[in-house]
PDB file of N, CA and C in Angstrom:
ATOM      1  N   MET W   1      90.677 129.879  77.391  1.00 69.00           N
ATOM      2  CA  MET W   1      91.480 130.847  78.108  1.00 69.00           C
ATOM      3  C   MET W   1      91.123 130.761  79.584  1.00 69.00           C
ATOM      4  N   ALA W   2      92.087 130.331  80.416  1.00 83.00           N
ATOM      5  CA  ALA W   2      91.871 130.207  81.850  1.00 83.00           C
ATOM      6  C   ALA W   2      92.612 131.325  82.571  1.00 83.00           C
ATOM      7  N   LEU W   3      91.848 132.226  83.166  1.00 81.00           N
ATOM      8  CA  LEU W   3      92.406 133.338  83.915  1.00 81.00           C
ATOM      9  C   LEU W   3      92.347 133.008  85.402  1.00 81.00           C
ATOM     10  N   THR W   4      93.495 133.113  86.068  1.00 85.00           N
ATOM     11  CA  THR W   4      93.593 132.835  87.494  1.00 85.00           C
ATOM     12  C   THR W   4      94.197 134.041  88.182  1.00 85.00           C
ATOM     13  N   VAL W   5      93.668 134.378  89.326  1.00 87.00           N
ATOM     14  CA  VAL W   5      94.201 135.470  90.137  1.00 87.00           C
ATOM     15  C   VAL W   5      94.395 134.920  91.548  1.00 87.00           C
ATOM     16  N   ARG W   6      95.591 135.136  92.104  1.00 91.00           N
ATOM     17  CA  ARG W   6      95.865 134.645  93.458  1.00 91.00           C
ATOM     18  C   ARG W   6      96.940 135.508  94.101  1.00 91.00           C
ATOM     19  N   LEU W   7      97.095 135.344  95.410  1.00 92.00           N
ATOM     20  CA  LEU W   7      98.169 136.045  96.110  1.00 92.00           C
ATOM     21  C   LEU W   7      99.516 135.623  95.540  1.00 92.00           C
ATOM     22  N   MET W   8     100.411 136.568  95.452  1.00 95.00           N
ATOM     23  CA  MET W   8     101.755 136.301  94.964  1.00 95.00           C
ATOM     24  C   MET W   8     102.559 135.595  96.061  1.00 95.00           C
ATOM     25  N   THR W   9     103.484 134.770  95.641  1.00 95.00           N
ATOM     26  CA  THR W   9     104.447 134.190  96.580  1.00 95.00           C
ATOM     27  C   THR W   9     105.642 135.134  96.653  1.00 95.00           C
ATOM     28  N   ALA W  10     106.459 134.954  97.665  1.00 95.00           N
ATOM     29  CA  ALA W  10     107.640 135.808  97.835  1.00 95.00           C
ATOM     30  C   ALA W  10     108.551 135.744  96.612  1.00 95.00           C
ATOM     31  N   SER W  11     108.762 134.565  96.064  1.00 94.00           N
ATOM     32  CA  SER W  11     109.664 134.444  94.905  1.00 94.00           C
ATOM     33  C   SER W  11     109.091 135.110  93.654  1.00 94.00           C
ATOM     34  N   GLU W  12     107.778 135.199  93.572  1.00 96.00           N
ATOM     35  CA  GLU W  12     107.151 135.820  92.398  1.00 96.00           C
ATOM     36  C   GLU W  12     107.256 137.346  92.401  1.00 96.00           C
ATOM     37  N   THR W  13     107.650 137.936  93.526  1.00 96.00           N
ATOM     38  CA  THR W  13     107.783 139.392  93.563  1.00 96.00           C
ATOM     39  C   THR W  13     108.868 139.875  92.607  1.00 96.00           C
ATOM     40  N   GLN W  14     109.729 138.976  92.176  1.00 96.00           N
ATOM     41  CA  GLN W  14     110.750 139.336  91.180  1.00 96.00           C
ATOM     42  C   GLN W  14     110.085 139.845  89.893  1.00 96.00           C
ATOM     43  N   ILE W  15     108.872 139.394  89.621  1.00 96.00           N
ATOM     44  CA  ILE W  15     108.124 139.857  88.450  1.00 96.00           C
ATOM     45  C   ILE W  15     107.897 141.362  88.535  1.00 96.00           C
ATOM     46  N   ILE W  16     107.562 141.848  89.723  1.00 96.00           N
ATOM     47  CA  ILE W  16     107.325 143.281  89.916  1.00 96.00           C
ATOM     48  C   ILE W  16     108.624 144.056  89.688  1.00 96.00           C
ATOM     49  N   ILE W  17     109.684 143.581  90.304  1.00 96.00           N
ATOM     50  CA  ILE W  17     110.977 144.249  90.194  1.00 96.00           C
ATOM     51  C   ILE W  17     111.438 144.285  88.731  1.00 96.00           C
ATOM     52  N   ASP W  18     111.345 143.156  88.053  1.00 96.00           N
ATOM     53  CA  ASP W  18     111.739 143.097  86.635  1.00 96.00           C
ATOM     54  C   ASP W  18     110.880 144.006  85.774  1.00 96.00           C
ATOM     55  N   TYR W  19     109.587 144.023  86.051  1.00 96.00           N
ATOM     56  CA  TYR W  19     108.659 144.845  85.267  1.00 96.00           C
ATOM     57  C   TYR W  19     109.106 146.302  85.257  1.00 96.00           C
ATOM     58  N   PHE W  20     109.408 146.834  86.415  1.00 96.00           N
ATOM     59  CA  PHE W  20     109.794 148.246  86.486  1.00 96.00           C
ATOM     60  C   PHE W  20     111.220 148.482  85.998  1.00 96.00           C
ATOM     61  N   HIS W  21     112.130 147.587  86.336  1.00 96.00           N
ATOM     62  CA  HIS W  21     113.532 147.809  85.971  1.00 96.00           C
ATOM     63  C   HIS W  21     113.828 147.545  84.499  1.00 96.00           C
ATOM     64  N   THR W  22     112.915 146.885  83.792  1.00 95.00           N
ATOM     65  CA  THR W  22     113.135 146.646  82.365  1.00 95.00           C
ATOM     66  C   THR W  22     112.174 147.435  81.475  1.00 95.00           C
ATOM     67  N   ALA W  23     111.304 148.228  82.088  1.00 94.00           N
ATOM     68  CA  ALA W  23     110.320 148.998  81.308  1.00 94.00           C
ATOM     69  C   ALA W  23     111.024 150.055  80.450  1.00 94.00           C
ATOM     70  N   THR W  24     110.439 150.325  79.306  1.00 93.00           N
ATOM     71  CA  THR W  24     110.975 151.367  78.436  1.00 93.00           C
ATOM     72  C   THR W  24     110.734 152.733  79.070  1.00 93.00           C
ATOM     73  N   PRO W  25     111.548 153.711  78.708  1.00 93.00           N
ATOM     74  CA  PRO W  25     111.309 155.066  79.214  1.00 93.00           C
ATOM     75  C   PRO W  25     109.903 155.566  78.886  1.00 93.00           C
ATOM     76  N   GLU W  26     109.401 155.207  77.710  1.00 93.00           N
ATOM     77  CA  GLU W  26     108.055 155.626  77.307  1.00 93.00           C
ATOM     78  C   GLU W  26     106.987 155.029  78.222  1.00 93.00           C
ATOM     79  N   HIS W  27     107.156 153.762  78.555  1.00 93.00           N
ATOM     80  CA  HIS W  27     106.172 153.113  79.428  1.00 93.00           C
ATOM     81  C   HIS W  27     106.244 153.698  80.839  1.00 93.00           C
ATOM     82  N   MET W  28     107.444 153.955  81.312  1.00 94.00           N
ATOM     83  CA  MET W  28     107.592 154.560  82.639  1.00 94.00           C
ATOM     84  C   MET W  28     106.932 155.941  82.677  1.00 94.00           C
ATOM     85  N   GLU W  29     107.089 156.688  81.597  1.00 94.00           N
ATOM     86  CA  GLU W  29     106.447 158.001  81.529  1.00 94.00           C
ATOM     87  C   GLU W  29     104.932 157.856  81.542  1.00 94.00           C
ATOM     88  N   LEU W  30     104.429 156.883  80.793  1.00 91.00           N
ATOM     89  CA  LEU W  30     102.991 156.617  80.769  1.00 91.00           C
ATOM     90  C   LEU W  30     102.468 156.283  82.170  1.00 91.00           C
ATOM     91  N   LEU W  31     103.259 155.561  82.941  1.00 91.00           N
ATOM     92  CA  LEU W  31     102.877 155.185  84.303  1.00 91.00           C
ATOM     93  C   LEU W  31     103.050 156.327  85.295  1.00 91.00           C
ATOM     94  N   GLY W  32     103.777 157.347  84.885  1.00 93.00           N
ATOM     95  CA  GLY W  32     104.053 158.452  85.797  1.00 93.00           C
ATOM     96  C   GLY W  32     105.125 158.103  86.819  1.00 93.00           C
ATOM     97  N   VAL W  33     106.030 157.200  86.432  1.00 93.00           N
ATOM     98  CA  VAL W  33     107.090 156.743  87.326  1.00 93.00           C
ATOM     99  C   VAL W  33     108.423 157.329  86.871  1.00 93.00           C
ATOM    100  N   ASP W  34     109.123 157.931  87.800  1.00 95.00           N
ATOM    101  CA  ASP W  34     110.459 158.449  87.531  1.00 95.00           C
ATOM    102  C   ASP W  34     111.448 157.309  87.760  1.00 95.00           C
ATOM    103  N   PRO W  35     112.063 156.778  86.699  1.00 92.00           N
ATOM    104  CA  PRO W  35     112.955 155.624  86.866  1.00 92.00           C
ATOM    105  C   PRO W  35     114.157 155.897  87.769  1.00 92.00           C
ATOM    106  N   THR W  36     114.539 157.151  87.920  1.00 93.00           N
ATOM    107  CA  THR W  36     115.669 157.467  88.799  1.00 93.00           C
ATOM    108  C   THR W  36     115.307 157.310  90.272  1.00 93.00           C
ATOM    109  N   ARG W  37     114.017 157.170  90.565  1.00 94.00           N
ATOM    110  CA  ARG W  37     113.570 157.033  91.957  1.00 94.00           C
ATOM    111  C   ARG W  37     113.220 155.589  92.326  1.00 94.00           C
ATOM    112  N   LEU W  38     113.428 154.655  91.408  1.00 95.00           N
ATOM    113  CA  LEU W  38     113.159 153.249  91.717  1.00 95.00           C
ATOM    114  C   LEU W  38     114.167 152.746  92.743  1.00 95.00           C
ATOM    115  N   PRO W  39     113.712 151.928  93.674  1.00 95.00           N
ATOM    116  CA  PRO W  39     114.683 151.299  94.566  1.00 95.00           C
ATOM    117  C   PRO W  39     115.560 150.330  93.771  1.00 95.00           C
ATOM    118  N   SER W  40     116.749 150.076  94.244  1.00 96.00           N
ATOM    119  CA  SER W  40     117.608 149.098  93.571  1.00 96.00           C
ATOM    120  C   SER W  40     116.926 147.732  93.629  1.00 96.00           C
ATOM    121  N   ARG W  41     117.318 146.868  92.711  1.00 96.00           N
ATOM    122  CA  ARG W  41     116.752 145.511  92.714  1.00 96.00           C
ATOM    123  C   ARG W  41     116.996 144.832  94.061  1.00 96.00           C
ATOM    124  N   GLN W  42     118.205 144.962  94.590  1.00 96.00           N
ATOM    125  CA  GLN W  42     118.555 144.306  95.851  1.00 96.00           C
ATOM    126  C   GLN W  42     117.728 144.858  97.016  1.00 96.00           C
ATOM    127  N   PHE W  43     117.607 146.172  97.100  1.00 96.00           N
ATOM    128  CA  PHE W  43     116.825 146.784  98.178  1.00 96.00           C
ATOM    129  C   PHE W  43     115.372 146.335  98.087  1.00 96.00           C
ATOM    130  N   TRP W  44     114.822 146.357  96.877  1.00 95.00           N
ATOM    131  CA  TRP W  44     113.427 145.992  96.666  1.00 95.00           C
ATOM    132  C   TRP W  44     113.191 144.542  97.064  1.00 95.00           C
ATOM    133  N   GLN W  45     114.101 143.637  96.664  1.00 96.00           N
ATOM    134  CA  GLN W  45     113.960 142.230  97.010  1.00 96.00           C
ATOM    135  C   GLN W  45     114.026 142.031  98.521  1.00 96.00           C
ATOM    136  N   GLN W  46     114.932 142.746  99.179  1.00 96.00           N
ATOM    137  CA  GLN W  46     115.024 142.650 100.638  1.00 96.00           C
ATOM    138  C   GLN W  46     113.744 143.141 101.305  1.00 96.00           C
ATOM    139  N   HIS W  47     113.156 144.193 100.744  1.00 95.00           N
ATOM    140  CA  HIS W  47     111.888 144.708 101.265  1.00 95.00           C
ATOM    141  C   HIS W  47     110.812 143.623 101.191  1.00 95.00           C
ATOM    142  N   TYR W  48     110.695 142.972 100.039  1.00 95.00           N
ATOM    143  CA  TYR W  48     109.683 141.923  99.894  1.00 95.00           C
ATOM    144  C   TYR W  48     109.966 140.741 100.814  1.00 95.00           C
ATOM    145  N   GLU W  49     111.226 140.370 100.972  1.00 96.00           N
ATOM    146  CA  GLU W  49     111.557 139.270 101.881  1.00 96.00           C
ATOM    147  C   GLU W  49     111.115 139.604 103.305  1.00 96.00           C
ATOM    148  N   HIS W  50     111.348 140.839 103.712  1.00 96.00           N
ATOM    149  CA  HIS W  50     110.919 141.288 105.043  1.00 96.00           C
ATOM    150  C   HIS W  50     109.386 141.243 105.156  1.00 96.00           C
ATOM    151  N   GLU W  51     108.700 141.786 104.159  1.00 94.00           N
ATOM    152  CA  GLU W  51     107.238 141.829 104.175  1.00 94.00           C
ATOM    153  C   GLU W  51     106.637 140.425 104.223  1.00 94.00           C
ATOM    154  N   PHE W  52     107.163 139.524 103.410  1.00 96.00           N
ATOM    155  CA  PHE W  52     106.590 138.181 103.342  1.00 96.00           C
ATOM    156  C   PHE W  52     106.903 137.346 104.575  1.00 96.00           C
ATOM    157  N   ALA W  53     107.843 137.795 105.400  1.00 96.00           N
ATOM    158  CA  ALA W  53     108.125 137.113 106.658  1.00 96.00           C
ATOM    159  C   ALA W  53     107.081 137.468 107.718  1.00 96.00           C
ATOM    160  N   LEU W  54     106.309 138.527 107.468  1.00 96.00           N
ATOM    161  CA  LEU W  54     105.276 138.966 108.407  1.00 96.00           C
ATOM    162  C   LEU W  54     103.949 138.261 108.130  1.00 96.00           C
ATOM    163  N   PRO W  55     103.107 138.138 109.150  1.00 95.00           N
ATOM    164  CA  PRO W  55     101.744 137.658 108.885  1.00 95.00           C
ATOM    165  C   PRO W  55     101.063 138.638 107.925  1.00 95.00           C
ATOM    166  N   ILE W  56     100.201 138.145 107.089  1.00 90.00           N
ATOM    167  CA  ILE W  56      99.578 138.971 106.054  1.00 90.00           C
ATOM    168  C   ILE W  56      98.881 140.202 106.634  1.00 90.00           C
ATOM    169  N   GLU W  57      98.332 140.072 107.835  1.00 88.00           N
ATOM    170  CA  GLU W  57      97.621 141.189 108.457  1.00 88.00           C
ATOM    171  C   GLU W  57      98.570 142.331 108.848  1.00 88.00           C
ATOM    172  N   GLN W  58      99.844 142.043 108.954  1.00 91.00           N
ATOM    173  CA  GLN W  58     100.815 143.052 109.384  1.00 91.00           C
ATOM    174  C   GLN W  58     101.621 143.651 108.224  1.00 91.00           C
ATOM    175  N   ARG W  59     101.410 143.167 107.037  1.00 91.00           N
ATOM    176  CA  ARG W  59     102.163 143.676 105.885  1.00 91.00           C
ATOM    177  C   ARG W  59     101.679 145.066 105.494  1.00 91.00           C
ATOM    178  N   SER W  60     102.592 145.852 104.966  1.00 90.00           N
ATOM    179  CA  SER W  60     102.233 147.203 104.517  1.00 90.00           C
ATOM    180  C   SER W  60     101.598 147.191 103.131  1.00 90.00           C
ATOM    181  N   GLY W  61     101.712 146.071 102.444  1.00 90.00           N
ATOM    182  CA  GLY W  61     101.140 145.965 101.104  1.00 90.00           C
ATOM    183  C   GLY W  61     100.667 144.555 100.819  1.00 90.00           C
ATOM    184  N   LEU W  62     100.042 144.411  99.689  1.00 90.00           N
ATOM    185  CA  LEU W  62      99.521 143.116  99.256  1.00 90.00           C
ATOM    186  C   LEU W  62      99.784 142.993  97.764  1.00 90.00           C
ATOM    187  N   GLN W  63     100.271 141.844  97.323  1.00 93.00           N
ATOM    188  CA  GLN W  63     100.588 141.616  95.920  1.00 93.00           C
ATOM    189  C   GLN W  63      99.797 140.419  95.400  1.00 93.00           C
ATOM    190  N   VAL W  64      99.209 140.606  94.234  1.00 92.00           N
ATOM    191  CA  VAL W  64      98.395 139.572  93.601  1.00 92.00           C
ATOM    192  C   VAL W  64      98.937 139.346  92.201  1.00 92.00           C
ATOM    193  N   ILE W  65      99.041 138.093  91.803  1.00 94.00           N
ATOM    194  CA  ILE W  65      99.536 137.757  90.465  1.00 94.00           C
ATOM    195  C   ILE W  65      98.373 137.325  89.584  1.00 94.00           C
ATOM    196  N   TRP W  66      98.461 137.664  88.312  1.00 90.00           N
ATOM    197  CA  TRP W  66      97.447 137.281  87.336  1.00 90.00           C
ATOM    198  C   TRP W  66      98.079 136.282  86.382  1.00 90.00           C
ATOM    199  N   LEU W  67      97.421 135.155  86.212  1.00 91.00           N
ATOM    200  CA  LEU W  67      97.926 134.092  85.338  1.00 91.00           C
ATOM    201  C   LEU W  67      96.928 133.819  84.224  1.00 91.00           C
ATOM    202  N   LEU W  68      97.430 133.692  83.030  1.00 87.00           N
ATOM    203  CA  LEU W  68      96.607 133.304  81.888  1.00 87.00           C
ATOM    204  C   LEU W  68      97.129 131.965  81.416  1.00 87.00           C
ATOM    205  N   ASN W  69      96.305 130.934  81.531  1.00 90.00           N
ATOM    206  CA  ASN W  69      96.711 129.564  81.207  1.00 90.00           C
ATOM    207  C   ASN W  69      97.980 129.177  81.967  1.00 90.00           C
ATOM    208  N   GLY W  70      98.069 129.602  83.234  1.00 91.00           N
ATOM    209  CA  GLY W  70      99.192 129.261  84.086  1.00 91.00           C
ATOM    210  C   GLY W  70     100.426 130.134  83.923  1.00 91.00           C
ATOM    211  N   ARG W  71     100.394 131.078  83.006  1.00 92.00           N
ATOM    212  CA  ARG W  71     101.547 131.942  82.713  1.00 92.00           C
ATOM    213  C   ARG W  71     101.310 133.335  83.282  1.00 92.00           C
ATOM    214  N   PRO W  72     102.273 133.888  84.032  1.00 94.00           N
ATOM    215  CA  PRO W  72     102.089 135.238  84.582  1.00 94.00           C
ATOM    216  C   PRO W  72     101.936 136.277  83.472  1.00 94.00           C
ATOM    217  N   ILE W  73     100.855 137.068  83.575  1.00 91.00           N
ATOM    218  CA  ILE W  73     100.641 138.138  82.593  1.00 91.00           C
ATOM    219  C   ILE W  73     100.528 139.505  83.248  1.00 91.00           C
ATOM    220  N   GLY W  74     100.413 139.523  84.569  1.00 92.00           N
ATOM    221  CA  GLY W  74     100.275 140.805  85.237  1.00 92.00           C
ATOM    222  C   GLY W  74     100.175 140.645  86.737  1.00 92.00           C
ATOM    223  N   PHE W  75      99.983 141.788  87.382  1.00 93.00           N
ATOM    224  CA  PHE W  75      99.892 141.781  88.836  1.00 93.00           C
ATOM    225  C   PHE W  75      99.182 143.044  89.294  1.00 93.00           C
ATOM    226  N   SER W  76      98.719 142.976  90.519  1.00 90.00           N
ATOM    227  CA  SER W  76      98.215 144.184  91.168  1.00 90.00           C
ATOM    228  C   SER W  76      98.840 144.245  92.548  1.00 90.00           C
ATOM    229  N   THR W  77      99.034 145.471  93.000  1.00 90.00           N
ATOM    230  CA  THR W  77      99.569 145.691  94.332  1.00 90.00           C
ATOM    231  C   THR W  77      98.660 146.664  95.064  1.00 90.00           C
ATOM    232  N   CYS W  78      98.592 146.520  96.345  1.00 86.00           N
ATOM    233  CA  CYS W  78      97.849 147.459  97.181  1.00 86.00           C
ATOM    234  C   CYS W  78      98.805 148.016  98.218  1.00 86.00           C
ATOM    235  N   ASP W  79      98.661 149.304  98.478  1.00 85.00           N
ATOM    236  CA  ASP W  79      99.425 149.932  99.542  1.00 85.00           C
ATOM    237  C   ASP W  79      98.536 150.975 100.206  1.00 85.00           C
ATOM    238  N   LYS W  80      99.088 151.667 101.172  1.00 89.00           N
ATOM    239  CA  LYS W  80      98.316 152.651 101.943  1.00 89.00           C
ATOM    240  C   LYS W  80      97.004 152.022 102.432  1.00 89.00           C
ATOM    241  N   ILE W  81      97.154 150.823 102.961  1.00 82.00           N
ATOM    242  CA  ILE W  81      96.007 150.023 103.385  1.00 82.00           C
ATOM    243  C   ILE W  81      95.488 150.492 104.746  1.00 82.00           C
ATOM    244  N   ILE W  82      94.207 150.755 104.789  1.00 82.00           N
ATOM    245  CA  ILE W  82      93.500 150.969 106.054  1.00 82.00           C
ATOM    246  C   ILE W  82      92.484 149.834 106.097  1.00 82.00           C
ATOM    247  N   ARG W  83      92.830 148.794 106.817  1.00 79.00           N
ATOM    248  CA  ARG W  83      92.061 147.548 106.793  1.00 79.00           C
ATOM    249  C   ARG W  83      90.582 147.774 107.103  1.00 79.00           C
ATOM    250  N   GLY W  84      89.759 147.171 106.255  1.00 82.00           N
ATOM    251  CA  GLY W  84      88.319 147.291 106.406  1.00 82.00           C
ATOM    252  C   GLY W  84      87.756 148.592 105.869  1.00 82.00           C
ATOM    253  N   ASP W  85      88.629 149.454 105.313  1.00 86.00           N
ATOM    254  CA  ASP W  85      88.163 150.754 104.839  1.00 86.00           C
ATOM    255  C   ASP W  85      88.598 151.026 103.403  1.00 86.00           C
ATOM    256  N   ARG W  86      89.916 151.079 103.176  1.00 84.00           N
ATOM    257  CA  ARG W  86      90.371 151.425 101.824  1.00 84.00           C
ATOM    258  C   ARG W  86      91.848 151.068 101.634  1.00 84.00           C
ATOM    259  N   ALA W  87      92.253 151.102 100.376  1.00 84.00           N
ATOM    260  CA  ALA W  87      93.651 150.882  99.990  1.00 84.00           C
ATOM    261  C   ALA W  87      93.831 151.448  98.586  1.00 84.00           C
ATOM    262  N   ASN W  88      95.052 151.734  98.235  1.00 84.00           N
ATOM    263  CA  ASN W  88      95.357 152.134  96.856  1.00 84.00           C
ATOM    264  C   ASN W  88      95.761 150.891  96.082  1.00 84.00           C
ATOM    265  N   MET W  89      95.137 150.687  94.935  1.00 86.00           N
ATOM    266  CA  MET W  89      95.441 149.521  94.122  1.00 86.00           C
ATOM    267  C   MET W  89      96.094 149.973  92.823  1.00 86.00           C
ATOM    268  N   HIS W  90      97.147 149.268  92.457  1.00 87.00           N
ATOM    269  CA  HIS W  90      97.847 149.522  91.210  1.00 87.00           C
ATOM    270  C   HIS W  90      97.793 148.224  90.410  1.00 87.00           C
ATOM    271  N   LEU W  91      97.621 148.332  89.113  1.00 87.00           N
ATOM    272  CA  LEU W  91      97.560 147.128  88.301  1.00 87.00           C
ATOM    273  C   LEU W  91      98.426 147.277  87.068  1.00 87.00           C
ATOM    274  N   HIS W  92      99.038 146.164  86.666  1.00 90.00           N
ATOM    275  CA  HIS W  92      99.976 146.187  85.552  1.00 90.00           C
ATOM    276  C   HIS W  92      99.886 144.893  84.752  1.00 90.00           C
ATOM    277  N   ILE W  93      99.795 145.039  83.461  1.00 89.00           N
ATOM    278  CA  ILE W  93      99.915 143.902  82.541  1.00 89.00           C
ATOM    279  C   ILE W  93     101.376 143.896  82.090  1.00 89.00           C
ATOM    280  N   ILE W  94     102.095 142.808  82.323  1.00 91.00           N
ATOM    281  CA  ILE W  94     103.522 142.795  82.047  1.00 91.00           C
ATOM    282  C   ILE W  94     103.845 142.552  80.575  1.00 91.00           C
ATOM    283  N   GLU W  95     102.916 142.003  79.826  1.00 85.00           N
ATOM    284  CA  GLU W  95     103.151 141.746  78.409  1.00 85.00           C
ATOM    285  C   GLU W  95     102.454 142.817  77.574  1.00 85.00           C
ATOM    286  N   PRO W  96     103.240 143.656  76.900  1.00 84.00           N
ATOM    287  CA  PRO W  96     102.644 144.762  76.126  1.00 84.00           C
ATOM    288  C   PRO W  96     101.549 144.324  75.154  1.00 84.00           C
ATOM    289  N   ASP W  97     101.691 143.161  74.533  1.00 83.00           N
ATOM    290  CA  ASP W  97     100.694 142.696  73.554  1.00 83.00           C
ATOM    291  C   ASP W  97      99.341 142.376  74.188  1.00 83.00           C
ATOM    292  N   LEU W  98      99.303 142.213  75.496  1.00 78.00           N
ATOM    293  CA  LEU W  98      98.054 141.875  76.179  1.00 78.00           C
ATOM    294  C   LEU W  98      97.372 143.086  76.814  1.00 78.00           C
ATOM    295  N   ARG W  99      97.998 144.251  76.688  1.00 81.00           N
ATOM    296  CA  ARG W  99      97.416 145.456  77.284  1.00 81.00           C
ATOM    297  C   ARG W  99      96.243 145.949  76.451  1.00 81.00           C
ATOM    298  N   VAL W 100      95.349 146.666  77.089  1.00 82.00           N
ATOM    299  CA  VAL W 100      94.173 147.302  76.475  1.00 82.00           C
ATOM    300  C   VAL W 100      93.259 146.258  75.825  1.00 82.00           C
ATOM    301  N   GLN W 101      93.082 145.135  76.508  1.00 78.00           N
ATOM    302  CA  GLN W 101      92.174 144.089  76.030  1.00 78.00           C
ATOM    303  C   GLN W 101      91.123 143.730  77.075  1.00 78.00           C
ATOM    304  N   GLY W 102      91.120 144.450  78.190  1.00 78.00           N
ATOM    305  CA  GLY W 102      90.132 144.187  79.231  1.00 78.00           C
ATOM    306  C   GLY W 102      90.576 143.183  80.274  1.00 78.00           C
ATOM    307  N   LEU W 103      91.778 142.623  80.134  1.00 77.00           N
ATOM    308  CA  LEU W 103      92.235 141.632  81.118  1.00 77.00           C
ATOM    309  C   LEU W 103      92.440 142.260  82.487  1.00 77.00           C
ATOM    310  N   GLY W 104      92.958 143.468  82.533  1.00 75.00           N
ATOM    311  CA  GLY W 104      93.153 144.158  83.808  1.00 75.00           C
ATOM    312  C   GLY W 104      91.838 144.349  84.538  1.00 75.00           C
ATOM    313  N   THR W 105      90.824 144.775  83.808  1.00 79.00           N
ATOM    314  CA  THR W 105      89.499 144.974  84.394  1.00 79.00           C
ATOM    315  C   THR W 105      88.960 143.660  84.946  1.00 79.00           C
ATOM    316  N   GLU W 106      89.119 142.611  84.186  1.00 78.00           N
ATOM    317  CA  GLU W 106      88.637 141.295  84.613  1.00 78.00           C
ATOM    318  C   GLU W 106      89.363 140.838  85.882  1.00 78.00           C
ATOM    319  N   CYS W 107      90.669 141.046  85.934  1.00 73.00           N
ATOM    320  CA  CYS W 107      91.441 140.636  87.104  1.00 73.00           C
ATOM    321  C   CYS W 107      91.080 141.460  88.329  1.00 73.00           C
ATOM    322  N   VAL W 108      90.919 142.753  88.154  1.00 75.00           N
ATOM    323  CA  VAL W 108      90.556 143.616  89.288  1.00 75.00           C
ATOM    324  C   VAL W 108      89.186 143.228  89.824  1.00 75.00           C
ATOM    325  N   GLN W 109      88.241 142.949  88.958  1.00 77.00           N
ATOM    326  CA  GLN W 109      86.914 142.528  89.405  1.00 77.00           C
ATOM    327  C   GLN W 109      87.014 141.249  90.224  1.00 77.00           C
ATOM    328  N   TRP W 110      87.877 140.329  89.795  1.00 73.00           N
ATOM    329  CA  TRP W 110      88.075 139.076  90.523  1.00 73.00           C
ATOM    330  C   TRP W 110      88.585 139.378  91.926  1.00 73.00           C
ATOM    331  N   VAL W 111      89.589 140.274  92.028  1.00 69.00           N
ATOM    332  CA  VAL W 111      90.173 140.621  93.322  1.00 69.00           C
ATOM    333  C   VAL W 111      89.134 141.260  94.237  1.00 69.00           C
ATOM    334  N   ILE W 112      88.371 142.190  93.714  1.00 71.00           N
ATOM    335  CA  ILE W 112      87.373 142.917  94.513  1.00 71.00           C
ATOM    336  C   ILE W 112      86.306 141.974  95.053  1.00 71.00           C
ATOM    337  N   GLU W 113      85.929 141.003  94.264  1.00 70.00           N
ATOM    338  CA  GLU W 113      84.873 140.068  94.681  1.00 70.00           C
ATOM    339  C   GLU W 113      85.328 139.133  95.786  1.00 70.00           C
ATOM    340  N   ARG W 114      86.609 139.018  95.971  1.00 61.00           N
ATOM    341  CA  ARG W 114      87.128 138.114  96.992  1.00 61.00           C
ATOM    342  C   ARG W 114      87.664 138.932  98.115  1.00 61.00           C
TER     343      ARG W 114
END
């Protein structure tokens, strides 16, 4: 089992958009997300295109993809970044069968160490 964590590319942000827009109502409730407040797919994609056009130091957020044997299994995002001090980190396993197995913890530890 090869676990890889790296910065997301602009095209991979579609994983985030799909994750939220295809989540079940039960999963959205578990996350504490009101699906009626999600940005449209088009608006969200335009936001990421704008963000990824900026130097990384100027972005309002940071997205990291988690790969298991080269296959995307999850991601983490950071927002409310105060560089050198703190940020809010969110993490998501996109495949329900892989949740609650410690992979999220392992990926977050990888991110923190780098």
